[in-house]
mmCIF file of C-alpha atoms and ligand atoms in Angstrom:
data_model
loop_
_atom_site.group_PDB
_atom_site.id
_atom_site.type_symbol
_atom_site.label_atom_id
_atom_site.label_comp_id
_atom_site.label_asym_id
_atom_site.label_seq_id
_atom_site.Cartn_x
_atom_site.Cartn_y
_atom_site.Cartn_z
ATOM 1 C CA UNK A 1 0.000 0.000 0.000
ATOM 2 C CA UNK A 2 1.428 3.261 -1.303
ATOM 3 C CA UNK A 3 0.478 6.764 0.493
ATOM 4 C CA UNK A 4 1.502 10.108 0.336
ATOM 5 C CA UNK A 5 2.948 11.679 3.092
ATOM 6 C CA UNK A 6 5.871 13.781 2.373
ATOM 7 C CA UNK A 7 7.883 14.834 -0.681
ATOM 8 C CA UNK A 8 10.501 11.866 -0.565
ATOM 9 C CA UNK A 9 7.552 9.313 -0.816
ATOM 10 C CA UNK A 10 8.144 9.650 -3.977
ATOM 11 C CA UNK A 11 11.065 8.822 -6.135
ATOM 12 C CA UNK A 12 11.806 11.775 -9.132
ATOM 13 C CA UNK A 13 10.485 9.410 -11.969
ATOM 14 C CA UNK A 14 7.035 8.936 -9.945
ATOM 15 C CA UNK A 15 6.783 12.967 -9.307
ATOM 16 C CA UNK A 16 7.495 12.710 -13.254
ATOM 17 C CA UNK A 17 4.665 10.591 -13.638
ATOM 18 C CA UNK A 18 2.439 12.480 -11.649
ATOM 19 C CA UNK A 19 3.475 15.838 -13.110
ATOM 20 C CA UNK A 20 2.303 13.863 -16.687
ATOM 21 C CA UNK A 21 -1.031 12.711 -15.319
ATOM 22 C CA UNK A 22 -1.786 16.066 -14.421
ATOM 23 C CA UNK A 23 -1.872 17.318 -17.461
ATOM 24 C CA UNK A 24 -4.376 14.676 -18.701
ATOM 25 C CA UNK A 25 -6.370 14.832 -15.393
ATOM 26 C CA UNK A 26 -6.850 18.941 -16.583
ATOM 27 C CA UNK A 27 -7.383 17.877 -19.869
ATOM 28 C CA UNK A 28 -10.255 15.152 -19.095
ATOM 29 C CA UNK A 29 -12.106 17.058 -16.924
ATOM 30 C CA UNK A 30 -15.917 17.101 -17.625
ATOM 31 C CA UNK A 31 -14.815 14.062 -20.462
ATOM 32 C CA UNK A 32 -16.214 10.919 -19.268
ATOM 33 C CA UNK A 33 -13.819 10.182 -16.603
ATOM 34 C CA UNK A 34 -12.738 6.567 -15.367
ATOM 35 C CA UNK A 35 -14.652 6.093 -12.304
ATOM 36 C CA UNK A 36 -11.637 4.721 -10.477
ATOM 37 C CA UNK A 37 -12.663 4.634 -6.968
ATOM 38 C CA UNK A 38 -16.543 3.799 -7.475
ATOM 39 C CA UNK A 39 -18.418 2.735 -4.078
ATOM 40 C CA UNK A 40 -15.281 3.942 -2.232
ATOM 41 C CA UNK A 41 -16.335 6.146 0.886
ATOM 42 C CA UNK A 42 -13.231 8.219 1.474
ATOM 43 C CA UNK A 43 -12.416 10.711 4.732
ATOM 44 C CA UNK A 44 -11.314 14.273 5.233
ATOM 45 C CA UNK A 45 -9.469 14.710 8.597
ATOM 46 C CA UNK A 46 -9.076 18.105 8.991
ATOM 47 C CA UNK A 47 -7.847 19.695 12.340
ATOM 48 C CA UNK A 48 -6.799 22.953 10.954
ATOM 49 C CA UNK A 49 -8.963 25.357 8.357
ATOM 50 C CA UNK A 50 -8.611 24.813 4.768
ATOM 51 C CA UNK A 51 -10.351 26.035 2.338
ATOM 52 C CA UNK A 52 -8.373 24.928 -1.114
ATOM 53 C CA UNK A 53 -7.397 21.443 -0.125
ATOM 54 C CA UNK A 54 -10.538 20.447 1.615
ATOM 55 C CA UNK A 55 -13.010 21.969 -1.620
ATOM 56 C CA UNK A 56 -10.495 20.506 -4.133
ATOM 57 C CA UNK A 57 -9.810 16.962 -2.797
ATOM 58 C CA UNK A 58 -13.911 16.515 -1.975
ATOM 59 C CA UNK A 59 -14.652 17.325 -5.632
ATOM 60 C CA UNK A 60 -11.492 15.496 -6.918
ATOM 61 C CA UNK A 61 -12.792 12.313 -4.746
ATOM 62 C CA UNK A 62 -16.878 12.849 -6.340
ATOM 63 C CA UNK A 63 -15.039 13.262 -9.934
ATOM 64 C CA UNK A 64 -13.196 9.639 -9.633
ATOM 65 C CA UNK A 65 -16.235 8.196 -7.985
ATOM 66 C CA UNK A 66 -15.870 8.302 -4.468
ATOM 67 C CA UNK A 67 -17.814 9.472 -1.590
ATOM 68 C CA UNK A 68 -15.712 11.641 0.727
ATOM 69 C CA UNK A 69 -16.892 11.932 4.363
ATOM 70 C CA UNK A 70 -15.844 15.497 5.975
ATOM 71 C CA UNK A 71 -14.624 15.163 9.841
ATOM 72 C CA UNK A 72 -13.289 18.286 11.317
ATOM 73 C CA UNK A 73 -11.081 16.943 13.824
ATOM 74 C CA UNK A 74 -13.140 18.617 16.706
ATOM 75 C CA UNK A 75 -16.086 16.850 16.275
ATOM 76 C CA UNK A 76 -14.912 13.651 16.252
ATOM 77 C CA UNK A 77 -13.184 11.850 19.253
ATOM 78 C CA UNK A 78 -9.691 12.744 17.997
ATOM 79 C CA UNK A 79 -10.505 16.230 19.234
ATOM 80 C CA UNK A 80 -11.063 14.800 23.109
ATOM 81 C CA UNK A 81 -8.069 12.665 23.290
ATOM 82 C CA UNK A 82 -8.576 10.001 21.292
ATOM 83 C CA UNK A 83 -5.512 8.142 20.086
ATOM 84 C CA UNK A 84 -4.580 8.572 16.666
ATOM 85 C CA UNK A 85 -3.608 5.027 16.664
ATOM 86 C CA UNK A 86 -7.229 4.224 17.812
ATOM 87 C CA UNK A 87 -8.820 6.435 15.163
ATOM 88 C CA UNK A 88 -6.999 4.832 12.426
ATOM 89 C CA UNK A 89 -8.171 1.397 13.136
ATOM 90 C CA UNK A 90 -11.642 2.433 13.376
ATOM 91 C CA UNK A 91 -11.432 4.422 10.032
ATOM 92 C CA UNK A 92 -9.413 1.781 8.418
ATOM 93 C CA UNK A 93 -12.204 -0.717 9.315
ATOM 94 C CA UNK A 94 -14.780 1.643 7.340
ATOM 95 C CA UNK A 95 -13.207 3.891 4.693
ATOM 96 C CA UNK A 96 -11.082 2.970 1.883
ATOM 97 C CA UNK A 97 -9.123 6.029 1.837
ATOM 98 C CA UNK A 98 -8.259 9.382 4.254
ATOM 99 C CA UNK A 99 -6.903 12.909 3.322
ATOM 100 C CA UNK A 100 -5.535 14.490 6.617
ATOM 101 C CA UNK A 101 -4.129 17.867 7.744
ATOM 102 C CA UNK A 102 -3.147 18.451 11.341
ATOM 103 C CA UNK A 103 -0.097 19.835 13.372
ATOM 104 C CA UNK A 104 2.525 16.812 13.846
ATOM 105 C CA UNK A 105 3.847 14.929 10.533
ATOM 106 C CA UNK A 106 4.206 11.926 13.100
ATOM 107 C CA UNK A 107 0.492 11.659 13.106
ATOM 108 C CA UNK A 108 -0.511 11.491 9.659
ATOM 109 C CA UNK A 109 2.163 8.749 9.459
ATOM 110 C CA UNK A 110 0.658 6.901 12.309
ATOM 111 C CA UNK A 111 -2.302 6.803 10.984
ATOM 112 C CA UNK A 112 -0.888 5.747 7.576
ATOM 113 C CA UNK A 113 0.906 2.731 9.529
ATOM 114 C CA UNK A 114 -2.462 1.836 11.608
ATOM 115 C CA UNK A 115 -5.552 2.451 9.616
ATOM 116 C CA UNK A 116 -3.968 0.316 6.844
ATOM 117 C CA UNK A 117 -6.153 2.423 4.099
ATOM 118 C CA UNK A 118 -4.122 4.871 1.320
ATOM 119 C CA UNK A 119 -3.551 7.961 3.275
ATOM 120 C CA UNK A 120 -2.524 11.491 1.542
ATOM 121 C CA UNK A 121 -0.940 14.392 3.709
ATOM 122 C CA UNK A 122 -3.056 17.590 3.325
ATOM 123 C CA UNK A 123 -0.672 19.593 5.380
ATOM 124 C CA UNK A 124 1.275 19.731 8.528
ATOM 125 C CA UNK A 125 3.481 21.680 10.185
ATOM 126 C CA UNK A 126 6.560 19.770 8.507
ATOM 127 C CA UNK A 127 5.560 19.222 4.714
ATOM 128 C CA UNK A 128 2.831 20.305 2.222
ATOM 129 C CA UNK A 129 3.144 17.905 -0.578
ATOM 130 C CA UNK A 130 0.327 18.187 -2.307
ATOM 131 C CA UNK A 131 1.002 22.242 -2.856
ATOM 132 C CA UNK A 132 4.572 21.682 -4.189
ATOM 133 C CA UNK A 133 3.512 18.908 -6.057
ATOM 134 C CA UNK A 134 0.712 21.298 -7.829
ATOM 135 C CA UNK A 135 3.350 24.478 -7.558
ATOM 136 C CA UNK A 136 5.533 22.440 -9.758
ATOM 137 C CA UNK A 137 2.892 21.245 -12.585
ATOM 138 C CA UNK A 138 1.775 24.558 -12.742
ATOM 139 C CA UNK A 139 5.091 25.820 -13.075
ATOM 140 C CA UNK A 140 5.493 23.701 -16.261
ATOM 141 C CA UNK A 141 2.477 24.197 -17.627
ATOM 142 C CA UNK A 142 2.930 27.568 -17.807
ATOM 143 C CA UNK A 143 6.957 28.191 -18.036
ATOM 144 C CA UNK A 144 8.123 24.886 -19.270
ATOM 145 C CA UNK A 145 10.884 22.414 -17.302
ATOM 146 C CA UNK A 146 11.105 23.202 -13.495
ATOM 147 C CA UNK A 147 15.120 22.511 -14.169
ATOM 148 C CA UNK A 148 15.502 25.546 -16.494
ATOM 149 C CA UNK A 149 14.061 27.961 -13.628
ATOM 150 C CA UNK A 150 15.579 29.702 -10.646
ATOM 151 C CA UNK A 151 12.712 29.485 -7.655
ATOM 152 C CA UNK A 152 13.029 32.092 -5.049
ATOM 153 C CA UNK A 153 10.957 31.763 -1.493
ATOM 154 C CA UNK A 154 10.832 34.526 0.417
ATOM 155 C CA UNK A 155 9.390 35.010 3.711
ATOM 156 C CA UNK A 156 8.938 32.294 6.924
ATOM 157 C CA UNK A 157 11.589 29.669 5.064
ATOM 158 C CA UNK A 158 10.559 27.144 8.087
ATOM 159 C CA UNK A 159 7.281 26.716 7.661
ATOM 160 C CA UNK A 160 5.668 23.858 6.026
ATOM 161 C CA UNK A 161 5.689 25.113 2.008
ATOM 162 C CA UNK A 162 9.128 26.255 1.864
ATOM 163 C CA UNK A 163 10.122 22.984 3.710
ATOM 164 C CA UNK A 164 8.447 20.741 0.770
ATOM 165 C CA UNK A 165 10.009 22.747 -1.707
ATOM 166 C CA UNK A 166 13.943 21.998 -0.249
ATOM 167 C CA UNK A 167 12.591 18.160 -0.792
ATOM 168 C CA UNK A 168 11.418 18.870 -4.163
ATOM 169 C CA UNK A 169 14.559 20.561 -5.381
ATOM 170 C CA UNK A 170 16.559 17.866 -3.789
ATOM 171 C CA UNK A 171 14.760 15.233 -5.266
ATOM 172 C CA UNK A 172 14.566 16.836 -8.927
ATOM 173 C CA UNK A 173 17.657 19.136 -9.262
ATOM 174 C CA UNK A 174 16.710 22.741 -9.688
ATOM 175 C CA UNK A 175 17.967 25.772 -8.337
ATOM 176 C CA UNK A 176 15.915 27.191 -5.063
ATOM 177 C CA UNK A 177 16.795 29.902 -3.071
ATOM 178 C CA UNK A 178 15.370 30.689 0.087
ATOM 179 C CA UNK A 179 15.174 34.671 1.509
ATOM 180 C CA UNK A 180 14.388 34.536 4.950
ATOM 181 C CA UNK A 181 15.749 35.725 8.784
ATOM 182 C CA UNK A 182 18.303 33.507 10.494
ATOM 183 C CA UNK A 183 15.280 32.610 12.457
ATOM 184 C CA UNK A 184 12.734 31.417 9.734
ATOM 185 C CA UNK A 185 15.154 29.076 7.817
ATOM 186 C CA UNK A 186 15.210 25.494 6.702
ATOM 187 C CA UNK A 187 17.480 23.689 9.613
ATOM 188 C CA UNK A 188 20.831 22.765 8.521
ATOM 189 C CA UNK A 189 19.942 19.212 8.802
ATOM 190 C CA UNK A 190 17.412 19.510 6.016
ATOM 191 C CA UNK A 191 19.663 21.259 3.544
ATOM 192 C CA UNK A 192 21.773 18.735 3.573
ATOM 193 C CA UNK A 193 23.254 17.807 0.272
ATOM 194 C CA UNK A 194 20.082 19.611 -1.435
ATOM 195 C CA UNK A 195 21.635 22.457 -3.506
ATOM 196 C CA UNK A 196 19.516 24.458 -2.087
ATOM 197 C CA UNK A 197 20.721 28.109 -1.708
ATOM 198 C CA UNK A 198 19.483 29.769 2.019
ATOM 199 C CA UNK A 199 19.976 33.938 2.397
ATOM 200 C CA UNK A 200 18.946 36.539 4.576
ATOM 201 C CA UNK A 201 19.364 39.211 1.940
ATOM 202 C CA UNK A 202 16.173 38.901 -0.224
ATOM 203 C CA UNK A 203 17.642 41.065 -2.807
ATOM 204 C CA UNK A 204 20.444 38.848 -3.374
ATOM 205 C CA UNK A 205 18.165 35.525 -3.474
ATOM 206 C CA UNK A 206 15.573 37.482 -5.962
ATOM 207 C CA UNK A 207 17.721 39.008 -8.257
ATOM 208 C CA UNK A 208 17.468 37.128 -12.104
ATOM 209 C CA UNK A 209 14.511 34.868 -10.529
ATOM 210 C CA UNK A 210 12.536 33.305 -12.936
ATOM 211 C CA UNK A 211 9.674 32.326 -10.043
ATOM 212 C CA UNK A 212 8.806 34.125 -6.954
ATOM 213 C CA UNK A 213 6.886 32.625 -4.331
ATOM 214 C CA UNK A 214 5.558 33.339 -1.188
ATOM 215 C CA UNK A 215 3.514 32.178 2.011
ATOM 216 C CA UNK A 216 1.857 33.337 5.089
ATOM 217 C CA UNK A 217 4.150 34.800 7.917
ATOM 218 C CA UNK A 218 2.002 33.156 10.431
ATOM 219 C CA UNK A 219 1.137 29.663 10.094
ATOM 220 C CA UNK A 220 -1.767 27.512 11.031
ATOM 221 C CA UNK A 221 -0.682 27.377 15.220
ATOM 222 C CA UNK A 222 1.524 29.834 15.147
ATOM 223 C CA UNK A 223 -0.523 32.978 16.036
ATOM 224 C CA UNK A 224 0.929 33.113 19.478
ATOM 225 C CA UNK A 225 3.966 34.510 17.469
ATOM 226 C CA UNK A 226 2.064 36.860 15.353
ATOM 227 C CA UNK A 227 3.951 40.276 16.753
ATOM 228 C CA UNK A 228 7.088 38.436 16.358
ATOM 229 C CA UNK A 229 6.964 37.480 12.954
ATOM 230 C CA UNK A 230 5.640 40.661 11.935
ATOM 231 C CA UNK A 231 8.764 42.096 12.621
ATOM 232 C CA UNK A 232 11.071 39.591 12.096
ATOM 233 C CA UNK A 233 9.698 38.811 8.609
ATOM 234 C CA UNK A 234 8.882 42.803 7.131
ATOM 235 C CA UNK A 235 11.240 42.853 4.763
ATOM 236 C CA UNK A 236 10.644 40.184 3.481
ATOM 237 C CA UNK A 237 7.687 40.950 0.975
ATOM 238 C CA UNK A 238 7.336 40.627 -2.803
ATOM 239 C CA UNK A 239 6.455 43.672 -3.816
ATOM 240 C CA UNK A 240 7.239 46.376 -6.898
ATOM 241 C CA UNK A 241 10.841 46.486 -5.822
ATOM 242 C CA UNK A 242 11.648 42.788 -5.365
ATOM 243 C CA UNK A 243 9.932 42.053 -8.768
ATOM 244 C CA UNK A 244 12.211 44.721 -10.308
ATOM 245 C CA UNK A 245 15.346 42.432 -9.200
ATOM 246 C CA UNK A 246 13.443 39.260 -10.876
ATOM 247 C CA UNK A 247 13.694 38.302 -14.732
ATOM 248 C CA UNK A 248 11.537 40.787 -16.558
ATOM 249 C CA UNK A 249 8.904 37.988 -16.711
ATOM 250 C CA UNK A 250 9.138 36.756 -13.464
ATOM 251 C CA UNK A 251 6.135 34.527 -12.204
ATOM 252 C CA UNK A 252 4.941 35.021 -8.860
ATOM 253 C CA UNK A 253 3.155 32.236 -7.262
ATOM 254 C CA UNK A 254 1.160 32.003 -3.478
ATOM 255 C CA UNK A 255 0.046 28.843 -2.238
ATOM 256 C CA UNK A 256 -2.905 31.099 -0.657
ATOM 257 C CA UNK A 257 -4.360 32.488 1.721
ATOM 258 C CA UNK A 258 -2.880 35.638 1.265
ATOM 259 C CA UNK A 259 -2.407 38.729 2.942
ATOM 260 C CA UNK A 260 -1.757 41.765 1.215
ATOM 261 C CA UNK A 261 0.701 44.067 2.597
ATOM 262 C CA UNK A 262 2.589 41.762 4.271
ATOM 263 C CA UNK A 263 4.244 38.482 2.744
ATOM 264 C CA UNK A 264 2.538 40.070 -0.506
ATOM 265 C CA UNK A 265 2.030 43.548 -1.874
ATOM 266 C CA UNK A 266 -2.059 44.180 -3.403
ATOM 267 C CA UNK A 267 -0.509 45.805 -6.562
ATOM 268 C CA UNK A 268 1.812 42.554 -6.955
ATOM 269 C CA UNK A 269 -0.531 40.367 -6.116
ATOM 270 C CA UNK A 270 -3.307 41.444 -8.459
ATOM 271 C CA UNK A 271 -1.125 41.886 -10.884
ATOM 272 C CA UNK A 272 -0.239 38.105 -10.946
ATOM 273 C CA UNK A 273 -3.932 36.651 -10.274
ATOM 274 C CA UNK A 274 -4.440 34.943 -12.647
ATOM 275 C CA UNK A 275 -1.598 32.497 -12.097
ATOM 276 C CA UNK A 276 -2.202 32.670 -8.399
ATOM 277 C CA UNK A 277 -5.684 31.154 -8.914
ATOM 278 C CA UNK A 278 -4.219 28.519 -12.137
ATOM 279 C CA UNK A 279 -1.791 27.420 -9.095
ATOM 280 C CA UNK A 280 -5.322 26.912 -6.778
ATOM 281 C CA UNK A 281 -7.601 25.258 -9.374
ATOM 282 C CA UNK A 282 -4.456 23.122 -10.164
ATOM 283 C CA UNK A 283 -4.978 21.384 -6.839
ATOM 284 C CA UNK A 284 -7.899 19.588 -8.257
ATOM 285 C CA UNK A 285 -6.087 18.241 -11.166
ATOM 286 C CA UNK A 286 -2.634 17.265 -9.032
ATOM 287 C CA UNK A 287 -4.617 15.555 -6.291
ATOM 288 C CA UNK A 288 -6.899 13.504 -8.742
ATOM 289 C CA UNK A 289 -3.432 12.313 -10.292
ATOM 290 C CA UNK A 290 -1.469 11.853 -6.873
ATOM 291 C CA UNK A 291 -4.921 9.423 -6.028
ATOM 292 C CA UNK A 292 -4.754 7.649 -9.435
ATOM 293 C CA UNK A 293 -0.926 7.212 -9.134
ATOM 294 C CA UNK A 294 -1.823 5.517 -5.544
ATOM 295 C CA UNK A 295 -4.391 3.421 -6.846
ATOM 296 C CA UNK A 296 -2.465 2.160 -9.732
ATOM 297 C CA UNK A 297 0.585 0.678 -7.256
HETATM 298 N N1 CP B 301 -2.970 26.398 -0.073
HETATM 299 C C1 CP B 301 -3.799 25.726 0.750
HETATM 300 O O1 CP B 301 -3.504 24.618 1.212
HETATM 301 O O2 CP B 301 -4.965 26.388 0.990
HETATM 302 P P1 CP B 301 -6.050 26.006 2.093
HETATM 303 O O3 CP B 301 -5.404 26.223 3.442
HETATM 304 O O4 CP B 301 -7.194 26.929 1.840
HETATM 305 O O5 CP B 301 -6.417 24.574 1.936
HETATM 306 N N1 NVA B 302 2.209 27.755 5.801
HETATM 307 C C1 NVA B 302 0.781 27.893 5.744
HETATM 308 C C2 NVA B 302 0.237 27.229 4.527
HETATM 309 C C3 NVA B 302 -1.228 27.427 4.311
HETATM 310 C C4 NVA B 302 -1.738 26.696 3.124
HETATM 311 C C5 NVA B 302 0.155 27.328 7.010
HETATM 312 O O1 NVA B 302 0.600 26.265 7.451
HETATM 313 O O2 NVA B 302 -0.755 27.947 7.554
#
């Protein structure tokens, strides 16, 4: 039983095959569409707010034939202390499939290990694999070859996104530069033997970019540390003058939600809608492919 839990669950020829898939997945749409997991009742776990991954993996899951069973993590026993461990074998006695996001990464892999049922990470606090894996399509869909780019994160370079994106780079071999405070960057541990450049001076990391990409300062968990990221993390905003340091055609990408005037200008931002909301409808198509790939192992 494959699942998809992180990044490196993947070898680079699978993300290949996904990234392929995708492109038929868009394509299909609204064609008759193999009904792959027909009388398959699938659950969302979600203990954090979503509002991209839960709307596109519940029509994604109707579209290939399955029913999928929404349980915010607060109304079901998880949220009083129930084991994870104990969930998972009750789920993986009913459901044939779960989509979870919560805090730990530890959890969505015990529940991976114990419900016994194909199990797809919707986001924790350590990886979002599902965004990079979309980030990336929709890089190549409308750019070409992720290898002939230069990515540039800027902003919290600890959090989840940016953390999926050092795997990606690692895995695939492109360039990736992270802008972000000595505090908010990827531990040494991770960038390990990735390539992957790390930089407090944003205008260094930006300049000749070919994608720019940013996320929240404050994660899901993380509003405790609101003031403190604030400051820590001003700078570092894509705005008129980092895009001026960027290839003249620069992209700009935001996994979303945004907020304007801080990791994001609103002139920037609008400015680059369009592919801001192709990289959010693109999580339909990924995650239909990413559940086909899992199906087909
Ligand atoms: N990008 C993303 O995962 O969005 P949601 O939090 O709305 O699901
Ligand atoms: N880093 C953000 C991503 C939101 C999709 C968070 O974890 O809140």
């Amino acid at each position: 039983m494959r699942h998809y839990l992180k990044i490196r669950d993947f070898s680079a020829d699978e993300m290949r095959e996904v990234l392929k898939m995708f492109r038929s997945m868009k394509e299909g749409r609204g064609k008759p569409e193999e009904k792959i997991l027909n009388g398959e009742t699938w659950a969302l776990i979600f203990a954090k707010s979503s509002t991209r991954t839960r709307v596109s993996f519940q029509v994604g899951l109707l579209e290939l034939g399955a029913t999928p069973l929404f349980l915010s993590a607060n109304d079901i026993q998880l949220g009083r202390g129930e084991l994870i461990c104990d969930t998972a074998r009750t789920l993986g006695r009913m459901l044939h499939g779960a989509v979870i996001r919560t805090y730990a990464q530890g959890d969505v892999e015990d529940f991976a290990k114990y419900s016994g049922i194909t199990t797809i990470n919707a986001l924790t606090d350590e990886e979002h694999p599902c965004q990079i894996m979309t980030d990336i399509a929709t890089i190549e869909e409308l750019r070409g070859p992720i290898q002939d780019q230069k990515v540039v994160f800027v902003g919290d370079g600890a959090c989840n996104v940016p953390l999926s994106w050092v795997s990606a780079a690692k895995l695939l071999g492109f360039e990736l530069v992270i802008a972000a405070p000595e505090k908010y960057q990827p531990s040494a541990k991770l960038l390990e033997n990735t390539g992957v450049k790390v930089t407090d001076c944003i205008e260094d990391a930006v300049r000749g970019a070919d994608v720019l990409y940013t996320d929240v300062w404050v994660s899901m968990g993380k509003e405790e540390e609101r003031h403190e990221r604030v400051q820590s993390l001003g700078r570092y905003q894509i705005n008129r003058e980092t895009l001026s340091l960027a290839k003249p055609d620069a992209m700009v990408m935001h996994c979303l939600p945004a907020y304007r005037g801080m990791e994001i200008s609103e002139e920037v931002f609008e400015a680059n809608a369009d592919t801001i909301f192709t990289q959010a409808e693109n999580r339909l198509h990924t995650q239909k492919a990413i559940i086909k790939f899992l199906r087909n192992r």
